Amino acid sequence: MPRYFFHLRFGRRFLPDDEGIELRNRTAARDEALAVVRDLTNPKIKGGRQRWASWFLEVADERSGFFRTPIGHPALELVTPDRHAPGGAEPGLRPVRAESALPEEAHAGGRMAEIVRQRAALHQRSAQLLKENHQLQSEFLSLRLVTEALLVRTQRLVSLARGPVAPLLAASVMTTAQTGTLLSTVCLI
Amino acid sequence: MPYGIPPLARQLEHGRFNRFLATLPPHDFSLLAPHLRTAPLERGVMLHDVGEEIEHVYFPHTGMVSLVAVMQSGASVETATIGRAGVIGASAGLGARSTFARAIVQLPGMAAWLSAAQFHAAANQSQGIRDLIVRYNDLLLAQIQQSVACNALHALEARLCRWLLQTHDCMDGDVIPLTQEFLGQMLGVRRTTVTIAARLLQSAGLIRYRRGHIQVLDRKALEDIACECYAVVRKNADKVFSALRSSR
């Protein structure tokens, strides 16, 4: 199992953990750190949180630090103009900044932005597809209406052609004209 | 204020370095003396487990035994420490047959011991021994009460100081060797938390902490930082172990 180190920092003071403890993975190490913070800042103990104000717990593996949490509150720290905490150059522990200056974290931040961009693009695309779908649906509806109307007219024409009554033929011609208007109306929709 | 500890060798010869034995008047002690043997307490040895029959009664001269409560999950927490100011299995003298806790040697040392039956027989002949057993059991209860309250209410460094002081009292030297497992039991918090508190005390120059070994550098400062519990437990012990003598 990998070994994890729990360093303490308070302003310029740094109390390194040179012994470490073996844990399953980084998740377990982070859980351990949070449990330690709970141990140290037990709310039943008077002033526990204030006692640890501005102390930070930093977790590192053999290569680098990867997690950092304030122990008590308020959590204030000194930051020099170049945005690096002073005294953060101990061997084995790169300065770990809350606002993700770690290469891994920066990298993770870049990937996050990329994912967000991709998601926005997908959103836009699906909205467009929905609109097209709606349009196609209404066109389909018009066509169906036209088809049904034509069917009715055809049936009527057929029945007229079979029947012997002449005046009705004229009517049938008229209805054919009406079908034309209906068609054009539908197309306008 | 450390104990006024007489030279260890001389005390061991007389078998009276343990405070329980040292408190007994000569007549009462003479009932036990023929049966007492001295044996080393080896670290990690379990003197008795929960629910076991009490076979032997131990009177540590040096070293430290801790009483540990064990949960079904296997997790365990120290509930009391017994050093030269205590007895393991004292209730056997009053006829108790089984124990309610696990007793493990945490720091090696020497102890006088005799069988539970012999202790019971001696206590039956001596009001003094019976009195002292009752007083000692009260003392143990008081110590456990104090540590329950302390673990719930006092800051971790103060608790660690208290614990270091009471352990230092059981030791010959200044270096307290602690197993990894024990670091996680002794204060009711996880090991990582205990080592953090130890590093804080080290940065203040009170102790030196190195891979499970704690060396006491500044006992006076530890006494200043420790919560009141250390003094309370010490005072209780002094009361119990002096009362019998003055009453005779």
CSV table of C-alpha atoms in Angstrom, one decimal:
chain,number,residue,atom,x,y,z
A,1,MET,CA,0.0,0.0,0.0
A,2,PRO,CA,1.3,3.5,-0.7
A,3,ARG,CA,2.5,5.7,2.1
A,4,TYR,CA,0.9,9.1,2.8
A,5,PHE,CA,2.2,12.0,4.8
A,6,PHE,CA,0.2,14.5,6.8
A,7,HIS,CA,2.1,17.7,7.1
A,8,LEU,CA,1.0,20.7,9.2
A,9,ARG,CA,1.4,24.3,8.2
A,10,PHE,CA,0.7,27.5,10.1
A,11,GLY,CA,2.0,30.6,8.3
A,12,ARG,CA,5.7,30.2,8.0
A,13,ARG,CA,5.7,27.2,10.4
A,14,PHE,CA,5.9,23.8,8.8
A,15,LEU,CA,5.7,20.6,10.8
A,16,PRO,CA,6.5,17.8,8.4
A,17,ASP,CA,5.4,14.3,8.8
A,18,ASP,CA,8.5,12.1,8.1
A,19,GLU,CA,6.9,8.9,9.2
A,20,GLY,CA,3.7,8.7,7.2
A,21,ILE,CA,1.0,6.1,7.2
A,22,GLU,CA,0.0,3.4,4.8
A,23,LEU,CA,-3.4,3.7,3.2
A,24,ARG,CA,-5.2,2.2,0.3
A,25,ASN,CA,-5.3,5.2,-2.0
A,26,ARG,CA,-5.6,8.9,-2.3
A,27,THR,CA,-9.3,8.8,-1.5
A,28,ALA,CA,-8.5,7.0,1.8
A,29,ALA,CA,-5.8,9.5,2.5
A,30,ARG,CA,-8.2,12.4,2.0
A,31,ASP,CA,-10.8,10.7,4.2
A,32,GLU,CA,-8.1,10.2,6.8
A,33,ALA,CA,-7.3,14.0,6.6
A,34,LEU,CA,-10.9,15.0,7.1
A,35,ALA,CA,-11.3,12.6,10.0
A,36,VAL,CA,-8.2,14.1,11.6
A,37,VAL,CA,-9.7,17.6,11.2
A,38,ARG,CA,-12.8,16.3,12.9
A,39,ASP,CA,-10.7,14.8,15.7
A,40,LEU,CA,-8.9,18.0,16.2
A,41,THR,CA,-11.9,20.4,16.1
A,42,ASN,CA,-14.3,18.4,18.1
A,43,PRO,CA,-17.1,21.0,18.7
A,44,LYS,CA,-17.6,19.7,22.3
A,45,ILE,CA,-14.1,21.0,23.1
A,46,LYS,CA,-14.3,24.6,23.9
A,47,GLY,CA,-12.3,26.7,21.4
A,48,GLY,CA,-11.3,23.7,19.4
A,49,ARG,CA,-11.9,25.4,16.0
A,50,GLN,CA,-10.4,28.7,17.1
A,51,ARG,CA,-7.4,26.9,18.5
A,52,TRP,CA,-6.6,25.6,15.0
A,53,ALA,CA,-7.4,28.7,13.2
A,54,SER,CA,-5.2,29.2,10.1
A,55,TRP,CA,-3.5,25.8,10.5
A,56,PHE,CA,-3.6,23.7,7.4
A,57,LEU,CA,-3.3,20.0,7.0
A,58,GLU,CA,-1.5,18.9,3.8
A,59,VAL,CA,-1.5,15.4,2.5
A,60,ALA,CA,1.2,14.2,0.2
A,61,ASP,CA,2.3,10.9,-1.2
A,62,GLU,CA,5.8,9.9,-2.0
A,63,ARG,CA,5.9,12.3,-5.0
A,64,SER,CA,3.8,15.4,-4.2
A,65,GLY,CA,1.1,17.0,-2.2
A,66,PHE,CA,-2.4,16.5,-3.5
A,67,PHE,CA,-4.8,17.6,-0.8
A,68,ARG,CA,-4.9,20.6,1.6
A,69,THR,CA,-7.5,21.6,4.1
A,70,PRO,CA,-7.8,24.2,6.8
A,71,ILE,CA,-8.1,22.6,10.2
A,72,GLY,CA,-9.8,25.4,12.2
A,73,HIS,CA,-11.6,28.7,11.3
A,74,PRO,CA,-11.0,31.4,10.3
A,75,ALA,CA,-8.4,30.1,7.9
A,76,LEU,CA,-6.1,32.8,6.9
A,77,GLU,CA,-2.6,32.5,5.3
A,78,LEU,CA,0.2,34.7,4.1
A,79,VAL,CA,0.5,35.0,0.4
A,80,THR,CA,3.4,36.8,-1.2
A,81,PRO,CA,3.0,38.9,-4.4
A,82,ASP,CA,4.0,36.0,-6.6
A,83,ARG,CA,1.1,34.1,-5.1
A,84,HIS,CA,3.2,31.5,-3.5
A,85,ALA,CA,2.9,30.8,0.2
A,86,PRO,CA,6.2,31.6,1.9
A,87,GLY,CA,8.3,28.7,3.0
A,88,GLY,CA,6.6,26.4,0.6
A,89,ALA,CA,9.8,25.0,-1.0
A,90,GLU,CA,10.4,22.0,1.3
A,91,PRO,CA,11.8,19.0,-0.5
A,92,GLY,CA,9.2,16.4,-1.3
A,93,LEU,CA,6.4,18.8,-1.0
A,94,ARG,CA,5.6,21.3,-3.6
A,95,PRO,CA,3.6,24.4,-2.5
A,96,VAL,CA,0.0,23.4,-2.6
A,97,ARG,CA,-2.3,26.3,-3.2
A,98,ALA,CA,-6.0,26.4,-2.4
A,99,GLU,CA,-6.7,27.9,-5.8
A,100,SER,CA,-5.2,25.0,-7.7
A,101,ALA,CA,-1.6,26.0,-8.7
A,102,LEU,CA,-0.6,22.3,-8.7
A,103,PRO,CA,0.2,21.2,-12.2
A,104,GLU,CA,-2.2,18.3,-11.9
A,105,GLU,CA,-4.9,20.5,-10.6
A,106,ALA,CA,-4.3,23.1,-13.3
A,107,HIS,CA,-4.5,20.3,-15.8
A,108,ALA,CA,-7.7,19.1,-14.3
A,109,GLY,CA,-9.1,22.6,-14.4
A,110,GLY,CA,-8.3,22.8,-18.2
A,111,ARG,CA,-10.1,19.5,-18.8
A,112,MET,CA,-13.0,20.7,-16.8
A,113,ALA,CA,-13.4,23.9,-18.9
A,114,GLU,CA,-13.2,21.7,-22.0
A,115,ILE,CA,-15.9,19.4,-20.8
A,116,VAL,CA,-18.1,22.4,-20.0
A,117,ARG,CA,-17.6,23.8,-23.5
A,118,GLN,CA,-18.5,20.4,-25.0
A,119,ARG,CA,-21.6,20.3,-22.9
A,120,ALA,CA,-22.7,23.7,-24.0
A,121,ALA,CA,-22.2,22.8,-27.7
A,122,LEU,CA,-24.2,19.6,-27.2
A,123,HIS,CA,-27.0,21.6,-25.6
A,124,GLN,CA,-27.2,24.0,-28.5
A,125,ARG,CA,-27.1,21.2,-31.1
A,126,SER,CA,-30.0,19.3,-29.4
A,127,ALA,CA,-32.1,22.5,-29.2
A,128,GLN,CA,-31.6,22.9,-32.9
A,129,LEU,CA,-32.5,19.3,-33.6
A,130,LEU,CA,-35.6,19.7,-31.5
A,131,LYS,CA,-36.7,22.8,-33.6
A,132,GLU,CA,-36.1,20.9,-36.9
A,133,ASN,CA,-38.1,18.0,-35.6
A,134,HIS,CA,-41.0,20.3,-34.7
A,135,GLN,CA,-40.9,21.7,-38.2
A,136,LEU,CA,-40.9,18.3,-39.9
A,137,GLN,CA,-43.8,17.2,-37.7
A,138,SER,CA,-46.0,20.1,-38.8
A,139,GLU,CA,-45.1,19.4,-42.5
A,140,PHE,CA,-46.0,15.8,-42.0
A,141,LEU,CA,-49.3,16.8,-40.4
A,142,SER,CA,-50.1,19.1,-43.5
A,143,LEU,CA,-49.3,16.3,-45.9
A,144,ARG,CA,-51.5,13.9,-44.0
A,145,LEU,CA,-54.4,16.4,-44.1
A,146,VAL,CA,-53.9,16.9,-47.9
A,147,THR,CA,-53.8,13.1,-48.4
A,148,GLU,CA,-57.0,12.6,-46.5
A,149,ALA,CA,-58.8,15.4,-48.4
A,150,LEU,CA,-57.6,13.9,-51.7
A,151,LEU,CA,-58.8,10.5,-50.6
A,152,VAL,CA,-62.3,11.9,-49.8
A,153,ARG,CA,-62.5,13.7,-53.1
A,154,THR,CA,-61.4,10.7,-55.1
A,155,GLN,CA,-64.0,8.5,-53.4
A,156,ARG,CA,-66.6,11.1,-54.3
A,157,LEU,CA,-65.5,11.3,-57.9
A,158,VAL,CA,-65.5,7.6,-58.2
A,159,SER,CA,-69.0,7.3,-56.8
A,160,LEU,CA,-70.1,10.1,-59.1
A,161,ALA,CA,-68.6,8.5,-62.1
A,162,ARG,CA,-70.5,5.4,-61.3
A,163,GLY,CA,-73.8,7.3,-60.7
A,164,PRO,CA,-75.9,8.3,-63.7
A,165,VAL,CA,-76.9,11.8,-62.5
A,166,ALA,CA,-75.2,14.5,-64.7
A,167,PRO,CA,-75.6,17.7,-62.5
A,168,LEU,CA,-73.5,16.1,-59.8
A,169,LEU,CA,-70.6,16.0,-62.2
A,170,ALA,CA,-70.4,19.8,-62.2
A,171,ALA,CA,-70.4,19.7,-58.4
A,172,SER,CA,-67.6,17.2,-58.6
A,173,VAL,CA,-65.6,19.6,-60.8
A,174,MET,CA,-66.2,22.3,-58.3
A,175,THR,CA,-65.0,20.2,-55.4
A,176,THR,CA,-61.8,19.4,-57.4
A,177,ALA,CA,-61.2,23.1,-57.6
A,178,GLN,CA,-61.8,23.4,-53.9
A,179,THR,CA,-59.2,20.6,-53.3
A,180,GLY,CA,-56.7,22.7,-55.2
A,181,THR,CA,-57.4,25.7,-52.9
A,182,LEU,CA,-57.2,23.5,-49.8
A,183,LEU,CA,-53.9,22.1,-51.0
A,184,SER,CA,-52.5,25.6,-51.5
A,185,THR,CA,-53.9,26.6,-48.1
A,186,VAL,CA,-52.2,23.7,-46.4
A,187,CYS,CA,-48.9,24.5,-48.1
A,188,LEU,CA,-49.1,28.0,-46.7
A,189,ILE,CA,-49.3,26.5,-43.2
B,1,MET,CA,5.8,17.1,41.1
B,2,PRO,CA,7.2,13.7,40.4
B,3,TYR,CA,7.0,10.9,42.8
B,4,GLY,CA,9.7,10.7,45.4
B,5,ILE,CA,10.9,7.5,43.9
B,6,PRO,CA,13.3,5.4,46.1
B,7,PRO,CA,16.1,3.6,44.3
B,8,LEU,CA,14.5,0.9,42.2
B,9,ALA,CA,16.9,-1.9,43.1
B,10,ARG,CA,16.5,-1.6,46.8
B,11,GLN,CA,12.7,-1.4,46.5
B,12,LEU,CA,12.5,-4.4,44.2
B,13,GLU,CA,14.5,-6.5,46.8
B,14,HIS,CA,11.8,-5.9,49.3
B,15,GLY,CA,9.1,-6.3,46.8
B,16,ARG,CA,7.4,-3.1,47.9
B,17,PHE,CA,8.0,-0.8,44.9
B,18,ASN,CA,4.3,-1.2,43.9
B,19,ARG,CA,2.2,1.3,45.8
B,20,PHE,CA,-0.5,-1.2,46.8
B,21,LEU,CA,2.1,-3.5,48.4
B,22,ALA,CA,4.0,-0.6,49.9
B,23,THR,CA,0.8,0.7,51.5
B,24,LEU,CA,0.0,-2.5,53.4
B,25,PRO,CA,1.0,-2.5,57.0
B,26,PRO,CA,3.7,-5.1,57.8
B,27,HIS,CA,1.3,-7.6,59.3
B,28,ASP,CA,-1.0,-7.6,56.2
B,29,PHE,CA,2.0,-7.6,53.8
B,30,SER,CA,3.4,-10.7,55.6
B,31,LEU,CA,0.3,-12.6,54.6
B,32,LEU,CA,1.1,-12.0,50.9
B,33,ALA,CA,4.9,-12.0,51.0
B,34,PRO,CA,5.4,-15.8,51.1
B,35,HIS,CA,3.4,-16.2,47.9
B,36,LEU,CA,4.8,-13.2,45.9
B,37,ARG,CA,7.0,-13.9,43.0
B,38,THR,CA,8.6,-11.4,40.6
B,39,ALA,CA,8.2,-11.8,36.9
B,40,PRO,CA,8.9,-9.6,33.9
B,41,LEU,CA,6.0,-7.9,32.1
B,42,GLU,CA,6.6,-8.4,28.5
B,43,ARG,CA,5.2,-5.9,26.0
B,44,GLY,CA,2.1,-7.0,24.2
B,45,VAL,CA,1.3,-9.8,26.6
B,46,MET,CA,-2.4,-10.1,27.5
B,47,LEU,CA,-2.7,-10.6,31.3
B,48,HIS,CA,-6.4,-11.4,31.0
B,49,ASP,CA,-9.2,-11.0,28.4
B,50,VAL,CA,-12.8,-10.0,28.7
B,51,GLY,CA,-14.8,-12.7,30.5
B,52,GLU,CA,-11.8,-14.8,31.5
B,53,GLU,CA,-11.3,-16.3,34.9
B,54,ILE,CA,-8.8,-14.4,37.0
B,55,GLU,CA,-5.9,-16.7,37.6
B,56,HIS,CA,-3.2,-14.3,38.8
B,57,VAL,CA,-3.0,-11.0,40.5
B,58,TYR,CA,-0.3,-8.6,39.3
B,59,PHE,CA,1.3,-5.7,41.2
B,60,PRO,CA,3.5,-3.8,38.7
B,61,HIS,CA,6.7,-2.3,40.0
B,62,THR,CA,7.6,-0.8,36.7
B,63,GLY,CA,6.0,-0.9,33.3
B,64,MET,CA,2.5,-0.1,32.4
B,65,VAL,CA,-0.6,-2.2,31.7
B,66,SER,CA,-3.6,-0.8,30.0
B,67,LEU,CA,-7.2,-1.8,30.4
B,68,VAL,CA,-8.8,-1.9,27.0
B,69,ALA,CA,-12.4,-2.0,26.0
B,70,VAL,CA,-12.9,-4.1,22.8
B,71,MET,CA,-15.9,-3.6,20.5
B,72,GLN,CA,-17.5,-6.2,18.4
B,73,SER,CA,-15.9,-4.7,15.3
B,74,GLY,CA,-12.5,-5.3,16.8
B,75,ALA,CA,-11.9,-1.6,17.5
B,76,SER,CA,-10.4,-1.0,20.9
B,77,VAL,CA,-9.8,1.9,23.2
B,78,GLU,CA,-7.8,2.2,26.3
B,79,THR,CA,-10.0,2.9,29.3
B,80,ALA,CA,-7.4,3.0,32.1
B,81,THR,CA,-3.7,2.6,32.6
B,82,ILE,CA,-2.2,0.7,35.6
B,83,GLY,CA,1.3,1.2,36.7
B,84,ARG,CA,3.1,1.0,40.0
B,85,ALA,CA,0.1,2.7,41.6
B,86,GLY,CA,-2.2,-0.2,40.7
B,87,VAL,CA,-3.1,-3.8,40.7
B,88,ILE,CA,-4.4,-6.0,38.0
B,89,GLY,CA,-7.1,-8.4,39.2
B,90,ALA,CA,-7.5,-6.9,42.6
B,91,SER,CA,-11.2,-7.9,42.8
B,92,ALA,CA,-10.1,-11.6,43.0
B,93,GLY,CA,-9.3,-10.8,46.6
B,94,LEU,CA,-12.9,-10.2,47.3
B,95,GLY,CA,-14.0,-13.3,45.5
B,96,ALA,CA,-14.5,-12.0,42.0
B,97,ARG,CA,-14.0,-14.8,39.5
B,98,SER,CA,-14.0,-13.2,36.0
B,99,THR,CA,-12.9,-9.9,34.5
B,100,PHE,CA,-14.7,-7.3,32.4
B,101,ALA,CA,-11.8,-5.9,30.5
B,102,ARG,CA,-8.8,-6.9,28.6
B,103,ALA,CA,-5.4,-6.1,30.2
B,104,ILE,CA,-2.4,-5.7,27.9
B,105,VAL,CA,1.2,-4.9,28.8
B,106,GLN,CA,2.0,-1.7,26.9
B,107,LEU,CA,5.3,-0.9,28.4
B,108,PRO,CA,7.6,-3.6,29.7
B,109,GLY,CA,8.6,-3.8,33.3
B,110,MET,CA,8.6,-6.0,36.4
B,111,ALA,CA,5.7,-7.1,38.5
B,112,ALA,CA,5.1,-9.1,41.6
B,113,TRP,CA,2.4,-11.7,41.2
B,114,LEU,CA,0.6,-14.4,43.1
B,115,SER,CA,-2.4,-16.7,42.3
B,116,ALA,CA,-5.9,-15.4,42.6
B,117,ALA,CA,-6.7,-18.1,45.2
B,118,GLN,CA,-3.7,-17.2,47.3
B,119,PHE,CA,-4.7,-13.5,47.2
B,120,HIS,CA,-8.3,-14.4,48.1
B,121,ALA,CA,-7.1,-16.5,51.1
B,122,ALA,CA,-4.8,-13.7,52.3
B,123,ALA,CA,-7.6,-11.1,52.0
B,124,ASN,CA,-9.9,-13.4,54.0
B,125,GLN,CA,-7.5,-13.1,56.9
B,126,SER,CA,-6.9,-9.4,56.6
B,127,GLN,CA,-9.3,-6.5,57.0
B,128,GLY,CA,-6.4,-4.2,55.8
B,129,ILE,CA,-6.1,-6.0,52.5
B,130,ARG,CA,-9.9,-6.0,51.9
B,131,ASP,CA,-10.1,-2.3,52.7
B,132,LEU,CA,-7.3,-1.5,50.3
B,133,ILE,CA,-8.9,-3.5,47.5
B,134,VAL,CA,-12.2,-1.6,47.9
B,135,ARG,CA,-10.3,1.7,48.0
B,136,TYR,CA,-8.3,0.7,45.0
B,137,ASN,CA,-11.4,-0.3,43.0
B,138,ASP,CA,-12.9,3.1,43.8
B,139,LEU,CA,-9.7,4.7,42.6
B,140,LEU,CA,-9.8,2.8,39.4
B,141,LEU,CA,-13.4,3.8,38.9
B,142,ALA,CA,-12.5,7.4,39.5
B,143,GLN,CA,-9.6,7.2,37.1
B,144,ILE,CA,-11.9,5.8,34.4
B,145,GLN,CA,-14.5,8.5,35.1
B,146,GLN,CA,-11.9,11.1,34.8
B,147,SER,CA,-10.6,9.8,31.5
B,148,VAL,CA,-14.1,9.5,30.0
B,149,ALA,CA,-14.7,13.2,30.9
B,150,CYS,CA,-11.2,14.2,29.7
B,151,ASN,CA,-11.6,12.4,26.3
B,152,ALA,CA,-14.9,14.2,25.8
B,153,LEU,CA,-14.0,17.7,26.9
B,154,HIS,CA,-10.3,18.4,26.8
B,155,ALA,CA,-8.1,19.5,23.9
B,156,LEU,CA,-6.0,16.8,22.4
B,157,GLU,CA,-2.6,18.2,23.3
B,158,ALA,CA,-3.6,18.5,26.9
B,159,ARG,CA,-4.8,14.9,26.9
B,160,LEU,CA,-1.6,13.7,25.3
B,161,CYS,CA,0.4,15.6,28.0
B,162,ARG,CA,-1.7,14.0,30.7
B,163,TRP,CA,-1.2,10.6,29.2
B,164,LEU,CA,2.6,11.1,28.8
B,165,LEU,CA,2.9,12.2,32.4
B,166,GLN,CA,1.0,9.2,33.8
B,167,THR,CA,3.0,6.9,31.6
B,168,HIS,CA,6.3,8.6,32.5
B,169,ASP,CA,5.5,7.9,36.1
B,170,CYS,CA,5.5,4.2,35.3
B,171,MET,CA,8.9,4.2,33.6
B,172,ASP,CA,12.5,4.1,34.6
B,173,GLY,CA,13.8,6.2,31.8
B,174,ASP,CA,12.5,9.0,29.7
B,175,VAL,CA,11.8,7.2,26.5
B,176,ILE,CA,8.4,5.8,26.0
B,177,PRO,CA,8.2,3.2,23.3
B,178,LEU,CA,4.8,3.0,21.7
B,179,THR,CA,3.5,0.5,19.2
B,180,GLN,CA,1.6,1.8,16.2
B,181,GLU,CA,-1.5,-0.1,17.3
B,182,PHE,CA,-1.3,1.5,20.8
B,183,LEU,CA,-1.0,5.0,19.4
B,184,GLY,CA,-4.4,4.5,17.9
B,185,GLN,CA,-5.9,3.2,21.1
B,186,MET,CA,-4.6,5.4,23.8
B,187,LEU,CA,-6.5,8.6,23.4
B,188,GLY,CA,-9.7,7.5,21.6
B,189,VAL,CA,-8.6,9.2,18.4
B,190,ARG,CA,-6.9,7.8,15.3
B,191,ARG,CA,-3.2,7.4,15.2
B,192,THR,CA,-2.6,10.1,12.6
B,193,THR,CA,-4.2,12.6,15.0
B,194,VAL,CA,-2.1,11.4,17.9
B,195,THR,CA,1.1,11.8,15.9
B,196,ILE,CA,0.0,15.3,14.9
B,197,ALA,CA,-0.4,16.3,18.5
B,198,ALA,CA,3.0,14.7,19.3
B,199,ARG,CA,4.7,16.8,16.5
B,200,LEU,CA,3.2,19.9,18.0
B,201,LEU,CA,4.6,19.1,21.4
B,202,GLN,CA,7.9,18.3,19.7
B,203,SER,CA,8.0,21.6,17.9
B,204,ALA,CA,7.5,23.3,21.3
B,205,GLY,CA,10.5,21.4,22.6
B,206,LEU,CA,8.6,19.3,25.2
B,207,ILE,CA,9.2,15.9,23.8
B,208,ARG,CA,11.1,14.2,21.0
B,209,TYR,CA,8.9,12.1,18.8
B,210,ARG,CA,10.6,9.6,16.5
B,211,ARG,CA,8.8,6.7,14.8
B,212,GLY,CA,6.7,5.6,17.8
B,213,HIS,CA,9.2,6.6,20.5
B,214,ILE,CA,8.4,9.5,22.6
B,215,GLN,CA,11.2,11.0,24.8
B,216,VAL,CA,10.1,13.3,27.5
B,217,LEU,CA,12.4,16.4,27.4
B,218,ASP,CA,10.6,18.9,29.6
B,219,ARG,CA,8.4,17.3,32.2
B,220,LYS,CA,7.6,20.6,34.0
B,221,ALA,CA,6.2,22.1,30.7
B,222,LEU,CA,4.2,19.0,30.1
B,223,GLU,CA,2.7,19.4,33.6
B,224,ASP,CA,1.8,23.0,32.7
B,225,ILE,CA,0.0,22.1,29.5
B,226,ALA,CA,-1.7,18.9,30.7
B,227,CYS,CA,-5.3,19.2,31.7
B,228,GLU,CA,-6.2,19.1,35.4
B,229,CYS,CA,-7.0,15.4,35.0
B,230,TYR,CA,-3.4,14.3,35.7
B,231,ALA,CA,-3.3,16.1,39.0
B,232,VAL,CA,-6.7,14.9,40.0
B,233,VAL,CA,-5.8,11.2,39.3
B,234,ARG,CA,-2.5,11.7,41.2
B,235,LYS,CA,-4.2,13.3,44.1
B,236,ASN,CA,-6.9,10.5,44.3
B,237,ALA,CA,-4.1,7.9,44.3
B,238,ASP,CA,-2.2,9.7,47.0
B,239,LYS,CA,-5.4,9.9,49.1
B,240,VAL,CA,-6.1,6.2,48.7
B,241,PHE,CA,-2.6,5.0,49.3
B,242,SER,CA,-1.9,7.2,52.3
B,243,ALA,CA,-5.2,6.9,54.2
B,244,LEU,CA,-4.7,3.3,55.2
B,245,ARG,CA,-1.3,4.0,56.8
B,246,SER,CA,-2.4,7.0,58.7
B,247,SER,CA,-5.5,5.2,60.0
B,248,ARG,CA,-3.3,2.7,61.8
